[in-house]
């Protein structure tokens, strides 16, 4: 709960600039990095309170999402303006891009047509990411980019939602780190780019299986196309279906899927 309460202070410091607390804090620590888009850093001489506040900043940043207005103040690659599987994320984080040119979101918007430049997007990022971007509505260019809290329905910060986010992050941090390592290995493998993209889509649960189609209200058969018995999910398609289990067993890897029940995607990838 302490991190959630401290995260609330970040909301006041960064986004409520007119408050007495925000003005006082910035006056005391004028040289410290208080930018909400970047990872906060505490200098060596920082107090225990400030170091604790830096830890809370990670919870704060995980729940922030930038709402695109004119796109002029938002970095395309490095700012959290895209929701992926319901969570704010950066394009660089999704695509594991390293050396890329600075690019503002406004540069991928066709203002004459008042829509996203889909052709340009397709040249830069994978199709699943393009599709997610195209779902973001374009506002009039008189609107500036703004920030909202993704953990609540009204976009305002709440301690309760921050606490829930902190608990989720704590429980998923180990598996998340494992996946990050997997992705770094994936992009270095000497395999066809189409296969890399397919594996990336599997790990991001972005294949058009029944579960995903149902979530997006796409009409069609939601059952497994192999066994015609179960609801088609990523887990079922690759490990749960009885037909697929036989494929694994008689394949060159000769794997018994039941022996690996409960594994996460990172462990599967390592194998």
Short mmCIF file of C-alpha atoms in Angstrom, two decimals:
data_model
loop_
_atom_site.label_atom_id
_atom_site.label_comp_id
_atom_site.label_asym_id
_atom_site.label_seq_id
_atom_site.Cartn_x
_atom_site.Cartn_y
_atom_site.Cartn_z
CA UNK A 1 0.00 0.00 0.00
CA UNK A 2 2.96 2.34 0.68
CA UNK A 3 3.96 2.34 -3.00
CA UNK A 4 0.39 3.14 -4.04
CA UNK A 5 0.23 6.09 -1.63
CA UNK A 6 3.59 7.38 -2.85
CA UNK A 7 2.43 6.95 -6.45
CA UNK A 8 -0.36 9.39 -5.63
CA UNK A 9 2.30 11.95 -4.74
CA UNK A 10 3.75 11.50 -8.21
CA UNK A 11 0.38 12.31 -9.68
CA UNK A 12 0.34 15.56 -7.71
CA UNK A 13 3.98 16.42 -8.39
CA UNK A 14 3.92 15.82 -12.12
CA UNK A 15 0.38 16.48 -13.25
CA UNK A 16 -1.06 18.84 -10.68
CA UNK A 17 1.56 21.54 -11.09
CA UNK A 18 -0.53 24.24 -9.44
CA UNK A 19 -0.73 22.41 -6.10
CA UNK A 20 1.32 23.67 -3.16
CA UNK A 21 2.90 20.22 -2.78
CA UNK A 22 4.10 20.16 -6.38
CA UNK A 23 5.51 23.69 -6.32
CA UNK A 24 7.27 23.09 -2.99
CA UNK A 25 8.82 19.82 -4.04
CA UNK A 26 10.12 21.18 -7.33
CA UNK A 27 11.57 24.18 -5.53
CA UNK A 28 13.47 21.93 -3.10
CA UNK A 29 14.70 19.49 -5.75
CA UNK A 30 14.96 21.55 -8.96
CA UNK A 31 17.71 19.48 -10.59
CA UNK A 32 16.16 16.05 -10.15
CA UNK A 33 14.48 14.31 -13.05
CA UNK A 34 10.71 14.56 -12.55
CA UNK A 35 9.58 13.75 -16.07
CA UNK A 36 6.68 11.30 -15.95
CA UNK A 37 7.56 9.63 -19.28
CA UNK A 38 11.04 8.52 -18.30
CA UNK A 39 12.34 6.19 -15.66
CA UNK A 40 13.01 8.23 -12.54
CA UNK A 41 16.51 8.30 -11.06
CA UNK A 42 17.58 9.11 -7.53
CA UNK A 43 21.08 10.60 -7.12
CA UNK A 44 23.47 9.15 -4.58
CA UNK A 45 22.76 11.89 -2.03
CA UNK A 46 19.00 11.29 -2.19
CA UNK A 47 17.08 10.78 1.04
CA UNK A 48 15.32 7.54 1.97
CA UNK A 49 12.01 9.23 1.17
CA UNK A 50 13.12 10.19 -2.34
CA UNK A 51 14.48 6.70 -3.06
CA UNK A 52 11.13 5.26 -1.96
CA UNK A 53 9.38 7.75 -4.20
CA UNK A 54 11.48 6.56 -7.14
CA UNK A 55 10.31 2.98 -6.54
CA UNK A 56 6.72 4.20 -6.51
CA UNK A 57 7.36 6.03 -9.78
CA UNK A 58 7.55 2.70 -11.60
CA UNK A 59 4.03 1.83 -10.43
CA UNK A 60 2.91 5.31 -11.49
CA UNK A 61 4.45 4.97 -14.96
CA UNK A 62 2.97 1.51 -15.52
CA UNK A 63 -0.55 2.93 -15.21
CA UNK A 64 -0.07 6.08 -17.29
CA UNK A 65 -1.16 6.29 -20.91
CA UNK A 66 -0.84 9.31 -23.20
CA UNK A 67 -3.99 10.30 -25.08
CA UNK A 68 -3.05 11.53 -28.52
CA UNK A 69 -4.31 14.96 -29.51
CA UNK A 70 -2.12 16.63 -32.12
CA UNK A 71 0.70 14.16 -31.42
CA UNK A 72 3.33 16.91 -31.35
CA UNK A 73 4.66 16.28 -27.83
CA UNK A 74 4.63 12.47 -27.88
CA UNK A 75 7.57 10.32 -29.00
CA UNK A 76 6.40 7.58 -31.36
CA UNK A 77 8.89 4.94 -30.18
CA UNK A 78 9.47 5.70 -26.51
CA UNK A 79 6.32 7.18 -24.94
CA UNK A 80 3.50 5.02 -23.52
CA UNK A 81 0.69 6.04 -25.86
CA UNK A 82 -0.41 2.59 -27.09
CA UNK A 83 -2.54 0.12 -25.14
CA UNK A 84 -1.44 -3.47 -25.76
CA UNK A 85 -3.57 -6.18 -24.16
CA UNK A 86 -5.06 -3.47 -21.98
CA UNK A 87 -1.71 -2.15 -20.71
CA UNK A 88 0.11 1.08 -21.65
CA UNK A 89 3.29 0.30 -23.56
CA UNK A 90 5.88 1.79 -25.89
CA UNK A 91 6.32 0.84 -29.54
CA UNK A 92 10.03 0.21 -28.95
CA UNK A 93 9.21 -2.17 -26.11
CA UNK A 94 6.83 -4.17 -28.28
CA UNK A 95 9.05 -4.39 -31.33
CA UNK A 96 12.44 -4.51 -29.60
CA UNK A 97 13.74 -1.73 -31.84
CA UNK A 98 17.22 -0.46 -31.01
CA UNK A 99 18.65 2.23 -33.29
CA UNK A 100 15.72 4.19 -34.69
CA UNK A 101 15.32 7.85 -35.58
CA UNK A 102 13.41 10.22 -33.34
CA UNK A 103 9.84 10.42 -34.49
CA UNK A 104 6.80 12.28 -33.18
CA UNK A 105 3.36 10.69 -33.31
CA UNK A 106 2.13 13.64 -35.38
CA UNK A 107 4.44 12.49 -38.20
CA UNK A 108 2.42 9.31 -38.73
CA UNK A 109 -0.91 11.16 -38.90
CA UNK A 110 -2.29 12.34 -42.23
CA UNK A 111 -3.92 15.60 -41.16
CA UNK A 112 -5.39 16.27 -44.59
CA UNK A 113 -7.39 13.05 -44.42
CA UNK A 114 -7.63 13.29 -40.61
CA UNK A 115 -6.53 9.69 -40.18
CA UNK A 116 -3.48 7.55 -39.44
CA UNK A 117 -0.96 7.10 -42.25
CA UNK A 118 -1.47 3.33 -42.42
CA UNK A 119 0.99 2.82 -45.29
CA UNK A 120 3.82 4.49 -43.37
CA UNK A 121 2.97 2.53 -40.21
CA UNK A 122 3.08 -0.77 -42.10
CA UNK A 123 6.60 0.06 -43.26
CA UNK A 124 7.81 0.56 -39.68
CA UNK A 125 6.05 -1.89 -37.33
CA UNK A 126 4.43 -5.36 -37.46
CA UNK A 127 0.83 -5.67 -38.63
CA UNK A 128 -0.64 -6.46 -35.16
CA UNK A 129 0.84 -3.21 -33.82
CA UNK A 130 -0.45 -1.28 -36.84
CA UNK A 131 -3.94 -2.64 -36.24
CA UNK A 132 -3.83 -1.52 -32.60
CA UNK A 133 -2.73 1.98 -33.61
CA UNK A 134 -5.48 2.27 -36.22
CA UNK A 135 -8.06 1.68 -33.49
CA UNK A 136 -7.00 4.90 -31.72
CA UNK A 137 -9.35 7.73 -32.74
CA UNK A 138 -7.81 10.87 -34.26
CA UNK A 139 -8.77 14.08 -32.48
CA UNK A 140 -8.72 17.56 -33.96
CA UNK A 141 -5.19 18.96 -34.11
CA UNK A 142 -6.16 21.81 -31.78
CA UNK A 143 -6.13 19.29 -28.91
CA UNK A 144 -2.81 18.81 -27.17
CA UNK A 145 -1.64 15.38 -26.02
CA UNK A 146 -2.81 14.61 -22.49
CA UNK A 147 -2.23 12.01 -19.80
CA UNK A 148 -4.70 9.74 -18.08
CA UNK A 149 -4.54 6.93 -15.54
CA UNK A 150 -5.32 3.62 -17.22
CA UNK A 151 -6.24 1.92 -13.94
CA UNK A 152 -9.59 3.72 -13.58
CA UNK A 153 -12.63 4.16 -15.80
CA UNK A 154 -12.60 7.97 -15.61
CA UNK A 155 -8.86 8.36 -16.22
CA UNK A 156 -8.18 9.85 -12.77
CA UNK A 157 -5.59 8.37 -10.42
CA UNK A 158 -6.80 6.32 -7.46
CA UNK A 159 -4.79 4.67 -4.68
CA UNK A 160 -6.94 1.53 -4.91
CA UNK A 161 -6.16 0.94 -8.59
CA UNK A 162 -2.47 1.76 -8.04
CA UNK A 163 -2.30 -0.82 -5.25
CA UNK A 164 -3.89 -3.45 -7.51
CA UNK A 165 -1.39 -2.58 -10.25
CA UNK A 166 1.53 -2.87 -7.81
CA UNK A 167 0.37 -6.36 -6.78
CA UNK A 168 0.04 -7.50 -10.39
CA UNK A 169 3.48 -6.12 -11.28
CA UNK A 170 5.05 -7.86 -8.30
CA UNK A 171 3.55 -11.24 -9.21
CA UNK A 172 4.38 -10.98 -12.91
CA UNK A 173 7.82 -9.37 -12.75
CA UNK A 174 9.76 -12.65 -12.87
CA UNK A 175 7.86 -14.05 -15.88
CA UNK A 176 8.02 -10.64 -17.58
CA UNK A 177 11.80 -10.50 -17.25
CA UNK A 178 11.99 -13.99 -18.68
CA UNK A 179 9.92 -12.97 -21.70
CA UNK A 180 12.08 -9.88 -22.27
CA UNK A 181 15.15 -12.11 -22.49
CA UNK A 182 13.32 -14.41 -24.87
CA UNK A 183 12.42 -11.56 -27.21
CA UNK A 184 16.01 -10.34 -27.31
CA UNK A 185 17.12 -13.83 -28.28
CA UNK A 186 14.30 -14.14 -30.81
CA UNK A 187 15.33 -11.11 -32.89
CA UNK A 188 18.93 -12.40 -33.03
CA UNK A 189 18.00 -15.86 -34.33
CA UNK A 190 18.98 -16.57 -37.94
CA UNK A 191 15.50 -17.62 -39.03
CA UNK A 192 13.06 -16.11 -41.56
CA UNK A 193 11.55 -12.79 -40.46
CA UNK A 194 8.08 -14.24 -41.02
CA UNK A 195 8.80 -16.95 -38.44
CA UNK A 196 10.15 -14.38 -35.98
CA UNK A 197 6.97 -12.36 -36.37
CA UNK A 198 4.83 -15.47 -35.91
CA UNK A 199 6.59 -16.36 -32.64
CA UNK A 200 6.32 -12.74 -31.50
CA UNK A 201 2.56 -12.82 -32.16
CA UNK A 202 2.22 -16.08 -30.21
CA UNK A 203 3.99 -14.62 -27.18
CA UNK A 204 1.84 -11.50 -27.34
CA UNK A 205 -1.36 -13.57 -27.69
CA UNK A 206 -2.03 -11.83 -31.00
CA UNK A 207 -3.01 -14.73 -33.25
CA UNK A 208 -6.59 -14.73 -34.59
CA UNK A 209 -7.70 -17.66 -32.40
CA UNK A 210 -11.30 -17.98 -31.25
CA UNK A 211 -10.63 -16.24 -27.93
CA UNK A 212 -9.18 -13.16 -29.65
CA UNK A 213 -11.92 -13.03 -32.29
CA UNK A 214 -14.57 -13.32 -29.58
CA UNK A 215 -12.96 -10.47 -27.65
CA UNK A 216 -13.18 -8.25 -30.74
CA UNK A 217 -16.78 -9.33 -31.43
CA UNK A 218 -15.90 -11.09 -34.68
CA UNK A 219 -18.58 -13.56 -35.71
CA UNK A 220 -17.46 -17.09 -36.52
CA UNK A 221 -16.63 -20.53 -35.15
CA UNK A 222 -14.80 -20.09 -31.84
CA UNK A 223 -14.05 -23.78 -31.29
CA UNK A 224 -10.68 -25.41 -31.93
CA UNK A 225 -10.38 -26.20 -35.64
CA UNK A 226 -8.51 -29.45 -34.86
CA UNK A 227 -10.60 -31.15 -32.19
CA UNK A 228 -13.86 -29.20 -32.55
CA UNK A 229 -14.45 -29.71 -28.84
CA UNK A 230 -12.88 -26.84 -26.88
CA UNK A 231 -12.90 -23.03 -26.91
CA UNK A 232 -9.88 -22.02 -29.00
CA UNK A 233 -7.26 -20.15 -26.97
CA UNK A 234 -3.52 -19.78 -27.54
CA UNK A 235 -2.77 -22.28 -24.76
CA UNK A 236 -5.27 -24.80 -26.11
CA UNK A 237 -4.07 -24.41 -29.70
CA UNK A 238 -0.43 -25.14 -28.84
CA UNK A 239 -0.60 -27.40 -25.77
CA UNK A 240 -4.15 -28.27 -24.68
CA UNK A 241 -5.62 -29.90 -27.79
CA UNK A 242 -5.31 -33.71 -27.78
CA UNK A 243 -4.40 -33.69 -31.47
CA UNK A 244 -1.63 -31.13 -30.85
CA UNK A 245 -0.28 -33.19 -27.94
CA UNK A 246 0.20 -36.11 -30.33
CA UNK A 247 1.97 -33.82 -32.81
CA UNK A 248 4.41 -32.74 -30.08
CA UNK A 249 5.03 -36.34 -29.02
CA UNK A 250 5.71 -37.70 -32.52
CA UNK A 251 7.72 -34.64 -33.60
CA UNK A 252 11.56 -34.60 -33.55
CA UNK A 253 11.49 -33.00 -30.06
CA UNK A 254 9.45 -35.99 -28.75
CA UNK A 255 7.85 -33.87 -26.02
CA UNK A 256 5.18 -34.98 -23.56
CA UNK A 257 3.14 -31.81 -22.97
CA UNK A 258 1.65 -33.03 -19.68
CA UNK A 259 5.13 -33.09 -18.12
CA UNK A 260 5.35 -29.32 -18.60
CA UNK A 261 1.96 -28.31 -17.19
CA UNK A 262 2.02 -24.87 -15.57
CA UNK A 263 5.00 -23.59 -17.53
CA UNK A 264 4.92 -19.99 -18.73
CA UNK A 265 5.69 -18.95 -22.31
CA UNK A 266 9.26 -18.02 -21.41
CA UNK A 267 10.00 -21.54 -20.18
CA UNK A 268 8.48 -23.02 -23.33
CA UNK A 269 10.66 -20.78 -25.49
CA UNK A 270 13.85 -21.78 -23.68
CA UNK A 271 13.03 -25.43 -24.35
#
